[in-house]
Amino acid sequence: MKNLILASNSPRRKEILSLLGRKFEIKTSKCDEFFTKHFDEEIIKKNSLIKASAIKKEGVRNALIIGADTMVILDSVCLVKPQNVIEALFMLKKLSNKTHLVITSHTVINSDTDETLTELSKSHVTFRKLNLFEIINYILTKNPLDKAGSYGIQDFISINEINNPPKSSFIKSLDGSYYNVMGLDIDLIQRMLEKLEK
């Protein structure tokens, strides 16, 4: 079995990948990502690819390298990580009472054969109507500044609550993978790893 390398320092991706029950190493990829205001499928694919490729270029052997990039999209506009609490406030106000799309691009590279897979996972998330007090309280008690779209799904519902979110949850419904919204679709990653380990 090949070694696993996660090309990300995201604590959420680390947490999700640990669900596989396999040991893995974390290597932060030093690369320039592509940014776009309006969603472009090719750009998100490039981002996950360059993250994984940057680690491969370091000369690792006998490894499967995982790179990922997540985008939150509302009305074709990408909601990136907010720069400050004001941006977070406006993003969450925009998401209020609307359905948005969360897309994660996953790339896995076999370091020995250069065989590469890149696949997308898409989830639709619907927020209930939020009031200003709730948004401010969330911003003050959580850390939205390191999350695309200014929120983390795990702050509102657990995977066991997908079909029946608590009334206090910002999230009214989820159509798609819970873990994709967190940043890594674990079921998709497992299938991709199995393909490259054959």
Coordinates of N, CA and C in Angstrom, one line a residue:
M1 N 0.8 -1.2 0.0 CA 0.0 0.0 0.0 C 0.9 1.3 0.0
K2 N 0.5 2.2 -0.8 CA 1.3 3.4 -1.0 C 1.1 4.4 0.2
N3 N 2.1 5.2 0.4 CA 2.0 6.2 1.5 C 1.0 7.3 1.0
L4 N 0.3 7.9 1.9 CA -0.6 9.0 1.6 C -0.1 10.3 2.0
I5 N -0.2 11.3 1.2 CA 0.3 12.6 1.5 C -0.9 13.6 1.2
L6 N -1.3 14.4 2.2 CA -2.3 15.4 2.0 C -1.6 16.8 1.8
A7 N -1.8 17.3 0.7 CA -1.2 18.6 0.3 C -2.0 19.8 0.8
S8 N -2.2 19.8 2.1 CA -3.0 20.9 2.7 C -2.7 20.9 4.2
N9 N -2.8 22.2 4.8 CA -2.7 22.3 6.2 C -4.0 22.6 6.9
S10 N -5.1 22.3 6.1 CA -6.4 22.6 6.7 C -6.7 21.5 7.8
P11 N -7.1 22.0 9.0 CA -7.4 21.1 10.0 C -8.7 20.3 9.7
R12 N -9.6 20.8 8.9 CA -10.8 20.1 8.5 C -10.5 19.0 7.6
R13 N -9.6 19.2 6.6 CA -9.3 18.2 5.7 C -8.5 17.1 6.4
K14 N -7.6 17.4 7.3 CA -6.9 16.5 8.1 C -7.9 15.6 8.9
E15 N -8.9 16.2 9.5 CA -9.9 15.5 10.3 C -10.7 14.5 9.4
I16 N -11.0 15.0 8.2 CA -11.8 14.1 7.3 C -11.0 13.0 6.8
L17 N -9.8 13.2 6.3 CA -8.9 12.1 5.8 C -8.6 11.1 6.8
S18 N -8.6 11.5 8.1 CA -8.3 10.5 9.2 C -9.4 9.4 9.3
L19 N -10.6 9.7 8.7 CA -11.7 8.8 8.7 C -11.4 7.5 7.9
L20 N -10.4 7.6 7.0 CA -10.1 6.4 6.2 C -9.4 5.4 7.1
G21 N -8.9 5.8 8.3 CA -8.2 4.8 9.1 C -6.8 4.5 8.6
R22 N -6.2 5.3 7.8 CA -4.9 5.1 7.2 C -3.9 6.2 7.7
K23 N -2.7 5.9 7.9 CA -1.7 6.9 8.2 C -1.5 7.8 7.0
F24 N -1.2 9.1 7.3 CA -0.9 10.0 6.2 C 0.0 11.1 6.7
E25 N 0.7 11.7 5.7 CA 1.6 12.8 6.1 C 1.0 14.1 5.5
I26 N 1.2 15.1 6.2 CA 0.8 16.4 5.7 C 2.0 17.2 5.2
K27 N 1.9 17.7 4.0 CA 2.9 18.6 3.4 C 2.2 19.8 2.8
T28 N 2.5 20.9 3.3 CA 1.9 22.2 2.7 C 2.5 22.5 1.4
S29 N 1.7 22.6 0.4 CA 2.2 22.9 -0.9 C 2.4 24.4 -1.1
K30 N 3.6 24.8 -1.6 CA 3.9 26.2 -1.8 C 3.7 26.5 -3.3
C31 N 2.5 27.0 -3.6 CA 2.2 27.3 -5.0 C 1.3 28.5 -5.1
D32 N 1.2 29.1 -6.2 CA 0.3 30.2 -6.4 C -1.0 29.7 -7.0
E33 N -2.1 29.9 -6.3 CA -3.4 29.5 -6.8 C -4.0 30.5 -7.7
F34 N -4.9 30.0 -8.5 CA -5.7 30.9 -9.4 C -6.9 31.3 -8.7
F35 N -7.2 32.6 -8.9 CA -8.4 33.2 -8.2 C -9.4 33.7 -9.3
T36 N -10.7 33.6 -9.1 CA -11.6 34.1 -10.0 C -12.9 34.6 -9.3
K37 N -13.4 35.7 -9.8 CA -14.6 36.2 -9.1 C -15.8 35.4 -9.5
H38 N -15.9 35.0 -10.8 CA -17.0 34.2 -11.3 C -16.5 32.7 -11.5
F39 N -17.4 31.8 -11.0 CA -17.0 30.4 -11.0 C -16.5 29.9 -12.4
D40 N -15.4 29.2 -12.4 CA -14.9 28.6 -13.6 C -14.4 27.2 -13.2
E41 N -15.0 26.2 -13.8 CA -14.7 24.8 -13.4 C -13.3 24.4 -13.7
E42 N -12.7 25.0 -14.7 CA -11.3 24.6 -15.1 C -10.3 25.2 -14.1
I43 N -10.7 26.4 -13.5 CA -9.8 27.0 -12.5 C -9.7 26.2 -11.2
I44 N -10.9 25.7 -10.7 CA -10.9 25.0 -9.5 C -10.1 23.7 -9.7
K45 N -10.2 23.1 -10.9 CA -9.5 21.8 -11.2 C -8.0 22.1 -11.2
K46 N -7.6 23.2 -11.8 CA -6.2 23.6 -11.8 C -5.6 23.8 -10.4
N47 N -6.4 24.4 -9.5 CA -6.0 24.7 -8.2 C -5.7 23.4 -7.4
S48 N -6.5 22.4 -7.5 CA -6.3 21.1 -6.8 C -5.1 20.4 -7.4
L49 N -4.9 20.5 -8.7 CA -3.8 19.9 -9.4 C -2.5 20.5 -9.1
I50 N -2.4 21.8 -9.0 CA -1.1 22.5 -8.8 C -0.7 22.2 -7.3
K51 N -1.7 22.1 -6.4 CA -1.3 21.8 -5.0 C -0.7 20.4 -4.9
A52 N -1.3 19.4 -5.5 CA -0.7 18.1 -5.5 C 0.6 18.0 -6.3
S53 N 0.6 18.7 -7.4 CA 1.8 18.7 -8.3 C 3.0 19.3 -7.6
A54 N 2.8 20.3 -6.8 CA 3.9 21.0 -6.1 C 4.6 20.0 -5.1
I55 N 3.8 19.1 -4.5 CA 4.4 18.2 -3.6 C 5.2 17.1 -4.4
K56 N 4.6 16.7 -5.5 CA 5.3 15.7 -6.3 C 6.6 16.2 -6.8
K57 N 6.7 17.5 -7.1 CA 8.0 18.0 -7.6 C 9.1 18.0 -6.5
E58 N 8.7 17.8 -5.2 CA 9.7 17.7 -4.2 C 10.4 16.3 -4.2
G59 N 10.0 15.4 -5.1 CA 10.7 14.2 -5.2 C 10.2 13.0 -4.4
V60 N 8.9 13.1 -3.9 CA 8.4 12.0 -3.0 C 8.3 10.7 -3.9
R61 N 8.4 9.6 -3.2 CA 8.3 8.3 -3.9 C 7.3 7.4 -3.2
N62 N 6.7 6.5 -3.9 CA 5.8 5.5 -3.4 C 4.6 6.1 -2.6
A63 N 4.1 7.1 -3.2 CA 3.0 7.9 -2.5 C 1.9 8.3 -3.4
L64 N 0.7 8.4 -2.8 CA -0.5 9.0 -3.5 C -0.7 10.4 -2.8
I65 N -0.6 11.4 -3.6 CA -0.7 12.8 -3.1 C -2.1 13.4 -3.4
I66 N -2.7 13.9 -2.4 CA -4.0 14.5 -2.5 C -4.0 16.0 -2.4
G67 N -4.5 16.6 -3.4 CA -4.7 18.1 -3.4 C -6.2 18.4 -3.5
A68 N -6.6 19.5 -2.9 CA -8.0 19.8 -2.9 C -8.2 21.3 -2.9
D69 N -9.3 21.8 -3.5 CA -9.7 23.2 -3.5 C -11.2 23.3 -3.5
T70 N -11.7 24.1 -2.5 CA -13.1 24.3 -2.3 C -13.6 25.7 -2.7
M71 N -14.7 25.8 -3.4 CA -15.3 27.1 -3.7 C -16.7 27.1 -3.3
V72 N -17.1 28.3 -2.7 CA -18.5 28.5 -2.4 C -19.1 29.5 -3.4
I73 N -20.2 29.1 -4.1 CA -20.7 29.9 -5.2 C -22.1 30.3 -5.0
L74 N -22.4 31.6 -5.1 CA -23.7 32.1 -5.0 C -24.0 32.9 -6.2
D75 N -25.0 32.5 -7.0 CA -25.4 33.2 -8.2 C -24.1 33.4 -9.1
S76 N -23.4 32.3 -9.3 CA -22.2 32.3 -10.2 C -21.0 33.1 -9.6
V77 N -21.1 33.7 -8.5 CA -20.0 34.5 -7.9 C -19.4 33.7 -6.8
C78 N -18.0 33.6 -6.8 CA -17.3 32.9 -5.8 C -17.2 33.7 -4.5
L79 N -17.5 33.1 -3.4 CA -17.4 33.7 -2.1 C -16.1 33.1 -1.4
V80 N -15.0 33.8 -1.5 CA -13.8 33.3 -1.0 C -13.7 33.5 0.5
K81 N -12.5 33.3 1.1 CA -12.3 33.5 2.5 C -12.4 35.0 2.8
P82 N -13.1 35.4 3.8 CA -13.2 36.9 4.1 C -11.9 37.4 4.6
Q83 N -11.6 38.7 4.3 CA -10.4 39.3 4.8 C -10.6 39.9 6.2
N84 N -11.8 40.1 6.6 CA -12.1 40.7 7.9 C -13.6 40.4 8.3
V85 N -13.9 40.8 9.5 CA -15.3 40.5 10.0 C -16.4 41.2 9.2
I86 N -16.1 42.4 8.7 CA -17.1 43.1 7.9 C -17.4 42.3 6.6
E87 N -16.4 41.8 5.9 CA -16.6 40.9 4.8 C -17.4 39.7 5.1
A88 N -17.1 39.1 6.3 CA -17.8 37.9 6.7 C -19.2 38.2 7.0
L89 N -19.5 39.4 7.6 CA -20.9 39.8 7.8 C -21.7 39.9 6.5
F90 N -21.1 40.6 5.6 CA -21.8 40.8 4.3 C -22.0 39.4 3.5
M91 N -21.0 38.5 3.6 CA -21.2 37.2 3.0 C -22.3 36.5 3.6
L92 N -22.4 36.4 4.9 CA -23.4 35.6 5.5 C -24.8 36.3 5.3
K93 N -24.9 37.6 5.2 CA -26.1 38.2 4.8 C -26.6 37.8 3.4
K94 N -25.6 37.7 2.5 CA -25.9 37.3 1.2 C -26.5 35.9 1.1
L95 N -25.9 35.0 2.0 CA -26.3 33.6 2.0 C -27.6 33.4 2.6
S96 N -28.1 34.3 3.5 CA -29.3 34.2 4.2 C -30.5 34.0 3.3
N97 N -31.3 32.9 3.6 CA -32.5 32.6 2.9 C -32.3 32.2 1.4
K98 N -31.1 31.7 1.1 CA -30.8 31.3 -0.3 C -30.1 30.0 -0.3
T99 N -30.0 29.4 -1.5 CA -29.3 28.2 -1.8 C -28.0 28.5 -2.5
H100 N -26.9 28.0 -2.1 CA -25.6 28.2 -2.7 C -25.0 26.8 -3.0
L101 N -24.0 26.9 -3.9 CA -23.3 25.7 -4.3 C -21.9 25.6 -3.7
V102 N -21.5 24.4 -3.2 CA -20.2 24.2 -2.7 C -19.5 23.1 -3.6
I103 N -18.4 23.5 -4.2 CA -17.7 22.6 -5.1 C -16.3 22.4 -4.6
T104 N -15.9 21.1 -4.4 CA -14.5 20.8 -4.1 C -13.9 20.0 -5.3
S105 N -12.7 20.4 -5.7 CA -12.0 19.7 -6.7 C -11.0 18.8 -6.0
H106 N -10.9 17.6 -6.3 CA -10.0 16.6 -5.7 C -9.0 16.1 -6.8
T107 N -7.7 16.2 -6.5 CA -6.7 15.6 -7.4 C -5.9 14.6 -6.6
V108 N -5.7 13.4 -7.2 CA -4.8 12.4 -6.6 C -3.7 12.1 -7.6
I109 N -2.5 12.2 -7.2 CA -1.3 11.8 -8.1 C -0.6 10.7 -7.6
N110 N -0.3 9.7 -8.4 CA 0.6 8.6 -8.1 C 2.0 9.1 -8.4
S111 N 2.8 9.2 -7.3 CA 4.1 9.8 -7.5 C 5.1 9.0 -8.3
D112 N 4.8 7.7 -8.5 CA 5.8 6.8 -9.2 C 5.4 6.7 -10.7
T113 N 4.1 6.8 -11.0 CA 3.7 6.6 -12.4 C 3.2 7.9 -13.0
D114 N 3.0 8.9 -12.3 CA 2.5 10.2 -12.7 C 1.0 10.1 -13.1
E115 N 0.4 9.0 -12.9 CA -1.1 8.8 -13.1 C -1.8 9.8 -12.2
T116 N -2.7 10.6 -12.9 CA -3.4 11.6 -12.1 C -4.9 11.6 -12.4
L117 N -5.7 11.7 -11.3 CA -7.1 11.8 -11.4 C -7.6 13.2 -10.8
T118 N -8.5 13.8 -11.4 CA -9.1 15.0 -10.8 C -10.6 14.9 -11.0
E119 N -11.3 15.0 -9.9 CA -12.8 14.9 -9.9 C -13.4 15.9 -9.0
L120 N -14.7 16.3 -9.4 CA -15.4 17.3 -8.6 C -16.5 16.7 -7.8
S121 N -16.8 17.3 -6.6 CA -17.9 17.0 -5.8 C -18.7 18.2 -5.6
K122 N -20.1 18.1 -5.8 CA -20.9 19.3 -5.7 C -22.0 19.1 -4.7
S123 N -22.2 20.1 -3.8 CA -23.3 20.0 -2.8 C -24.1 21.4 -2.8
H124 N -25.4 21.3 -2.7 CA -26.2 22.5 -2.6 C -26.6 22.7 -1.1
V125 N -26.4 23.8 -0.6 CA -26.7 24.2 0.8 C -27.7 25.3 0.8
T126 N -28.7 25.1 1.6 CA -29.8 26.2 1.7 C -29.7 26.7 3.1
F127 N -29.6 28.0 3.2 CA -29.6 28.7 4.5 C -31.1 29.2 4.8
R128 N -31.5 29.1 6.1 CA -32.7 29.7 6.5 C -32.5 31.2 6.5
K129 N -33.6 32.0 6.8 CA -33.5 33.4 6.9 C -32.8 33.7 8.2
L130 N -31.7 34.5 8.1 CA -30.9 34.9 9.3 C -31.1 36.3 9.7
N131 N -31.1 36.6 11.0 CA -31.1 38.0 11.5 C -29.7 38.5 11.8
L132 N -29.6 39.8 11.9 CA -28.3 40.4 12.1 C -27.6 39.9 13.4
F133 N -28.4 39.8 14.4 CA -27.9 39.4 15.7 C -27.2 38.0 15.6
E134 N -27.9 37.1 14.9 CA -27.4 35.7 14.8 C -26.0 35.7 14.0
I135 N -26.0 36.5 13.0 CA -24.8 36.6 12.2 C -23.6 37.1 13.0
I136 N -23.9 38.2 13.7 CA -22.8 38.8 14.5 C -22.3 37.9 15.6
N137 N -23.3 37.2 16.2 CA -22.9 36.2 17.3 C -22.0 35.1 16.8
Y138 N -22.4 34.6 15.6 CA -21.6 33.6 14.9 C -20.2 34.0 14.7
I139 N -20.1 35.2 14.1 CA -18.7 35.8 13.8 C -17.9 36.0 15.0
L140 N -18.5 36.4 16.1 CA -17.8 36.6 17.4 C -17.4 35.4 18.1
T141 N -18.2 34.3 17.9 CA -17.9 33.1 18.7 C -17.2 32.0 17.9
K142 N -17.2 32.1 16.6 CA -16.5 31.1 15.7 C -15.4 31.8 15.0
N143 N -14.8 31.1 14.0 CA -13.7 31.7 13.3 C -14.0 31.6 11.8
P144 N -14.8 32.5 11.3 CA -15.2 32.4 9.9 C -14.2 32.9 8.9
L145 N -13.1 33.5 9.4 CA -12.1 34.2 8.5 C -11.2 33.2 7.7
D146 N -11.2 31.9 8.2 CA -10.4 30.9 7.5 C -11.2 30.0 6.6
K147 N -12.5 30.4 6.3 CA -13.4 29.5 5.6 C -14.0 30.2 4.4
A148 N -14.0 29.6 3.3 CA -14.7 30.1 2.1 C -16.1 30.2 2.4
G149 N -16.7 31.4 2.1 CA -18.1 31.6 2.3 C -18.4 32.1 3.7
S150 N -17.4 32.2 4.6 CA -17.5 32.7 5.9 C -18.2 31.7 6.9
Y151 N -18.2 30.5 6.6 CA -18.9 29.6 7.6 C -18.3 28.1 7.4
G152 N -18.5 27.4 8.5 CA -18.2 25.9 8.4 C -19.4 25.1 8.7
I153 N -19.8 24.2 7.9 CA -21.0 23.4 8.1 C -21.0 22.7 9.5
Q154 N -19.8 22.3 9.9 CA -19.7 21.6 11.2 C -20.1 22.5 12.4
D155 N -20.1 23.8 12.2 CA -20.6 24.7 13.2 C -22.1 24.7 13.5
F156 N -22.8 24.1 12.5 CA -24.3 24.2 12.5 C -24.9 22.8 12.6
I157 N -24.4 21.8 11.9 CA -25.0 20.5 12.0 C -23.9 19.4 11.9
S158 N -24.2 18.3 12.5 CA -23.3 17.1 12.4 C -23.8 16.3 11.2
I159 N -23.0 15.3 10.9 CA -23.4 14.5 9.7 C -24.7 13.7 10.0
N160 N -25.0 13.5 11.3 CA -26.2 12.8 11.7 C -27.4 13.6 11.7
E161 N -27.2 14.9 11.5 CA -28.4 15.9 11.5 C -28.7 16.4 10.2
I162 N -28.1 15.8 9.1 CA -28.4 16.3 7.7 C -29.9 16.4 7.4
N163 N -30.6 15.3 7.7 CA -32.0 15.2 7.3 C -32.9 15.9 8.3
N164 N -32.4 16.4 9.4 CA -33.2 17.0 10.4 C -32.4 18.1 11.2
P165 N -32.0 19.2 10.5 CA -31.1 20.2 11.2 C -31.9 20.8 12.4
P166 N -31.1 21.2 13.4 CA -31.8 21.9 14.6 C -32.3 23.2 14.1
K167 N -33.3 23.7 14.8 CA -34.0 25.0 14.4 C -33.0 26.1 14.5
S168 N -32.0 26.0 15.4 CA -31.0 27.1 15.5 C -30.0 27.1 14.4
S169 N -29.9 26.0 13.7 CA -28.9 25.9 12.6 C -29.1 26.9 11.5
F170 N -28.1 27.5 11.0 CA -28.2 28.4 9.8 C -28.6 27.6 8.6
I171 N -28.3 26.3 8.6 CA -28.5 25.5 7.4 C -29.9 24.8 7.5
K172 N -30.7 25.1 6.5 CA -32.0 24.5 6.4 C -32.0 23.2 5.8
S173 N -31.2 23.0 4.7 CA -31.1 21.7 4.1 C -29.8 21.6 3.3
L174 N -29.4 20.3 3.1 CA -28.2 20.0 2.3 C -28.5 18.9 1.3
D175 N -28.1 19.2 0.1 CA -28.3 18.2 -1.0 C -26.9 17.9 -1.5
G176 N -26.3 16.7 -1.1 CA -25.0 16.4 -1.5 C -24.1 15.9 -0.3
S177 N -22.8 15.9 -0.5 CA -21.9 15.4 0.5 C -21.7 16.4 1.6
Y178 N -21.9 16.0 2.8 CA -21.6 16.8 4.0 C -20.1 17.1 4.0
Y179 N -19.3 16.1 3.8 CA -17.8 16.3 3.9 C -17.3 17.1 2.8
N180 N -17.9 17.1 1.7 CA -17.5 18.0 0.6 C -17.6 19.4 1.0
V181 N -18.7 19.8 1.8 CA -18.9 21.2 2.2 C -17.8 21.5 3.2
M182 N -17.3 20.5 4.0 CA -16.2 20.7 4.9 C -14.9 20.9 4.2
G183 N -14.8 20.3 3.0 CA -13.5 20.5 2.3 C -12.9 19.3 1.6
L184 N -13.5 18.1 1.8 CA -13.0 16.9 1.2 C -14.1 15.8 1.2
D185 N -14.5 15.4 0.0 CA -15.5 14.4 -0.1 C -14.8 13.0 0.2
I186 N -15.0 12.5 1.3 CA -14.2 11.3 1.7 C -14.6 10.1 0.9
D187 N -15.8 9.9 0.5 CA -16.2 8.8 -0.3 C -15.6 8.9 -1.7
L188 N -15.6 10.1 -2.3 CA -15.0 10.3 -3.6 C -13.5 10.0 -3.5
I189 N -12.8 10.5 -2.5 CA -11.4 10.3 -2.3 C -11.1 8.8 -2.2
Q190 N -11.9 8.1 -1.4 CA -11.6 6.6 -1.3 C -11.7 5.9 -2.6
R191 N -12.7 6.3 -3.5 CA -12.8 5.7 -4.8 C -11.6 6.0 -5.7
M192 N -11.1 7.3 -5.6 CA -10.0 7.7 -6.4 C -8.7 7.0 -5.9
L193 N -8.5 6.8 -4.7 CA -7.3 6.1 -4.1 C -7.3 4.7 -4.6
E194 N -8.5 4.0 -4.5 CA -8.6 2.6 -5.0 C -8.3 2.5 -6.4
K195 N -8.7 3.4 -7.3 CA -8.3 3.4 -8.7 C -6.8 3.4 -8.9
L196 N -6.1 4.3 -8.2 CA -4.7 4.5 -8.4 C -3.8 3.4 -7.7
E197 N -4.4 2.7 -6.8 CA -3.7 1.6 -6.1 C -3.8 0.3 -6.7
K198 N -4.6 0.2 -7.7 CA -4.8 -1.1 -8.4 C -3.5 -1.5 -9.1

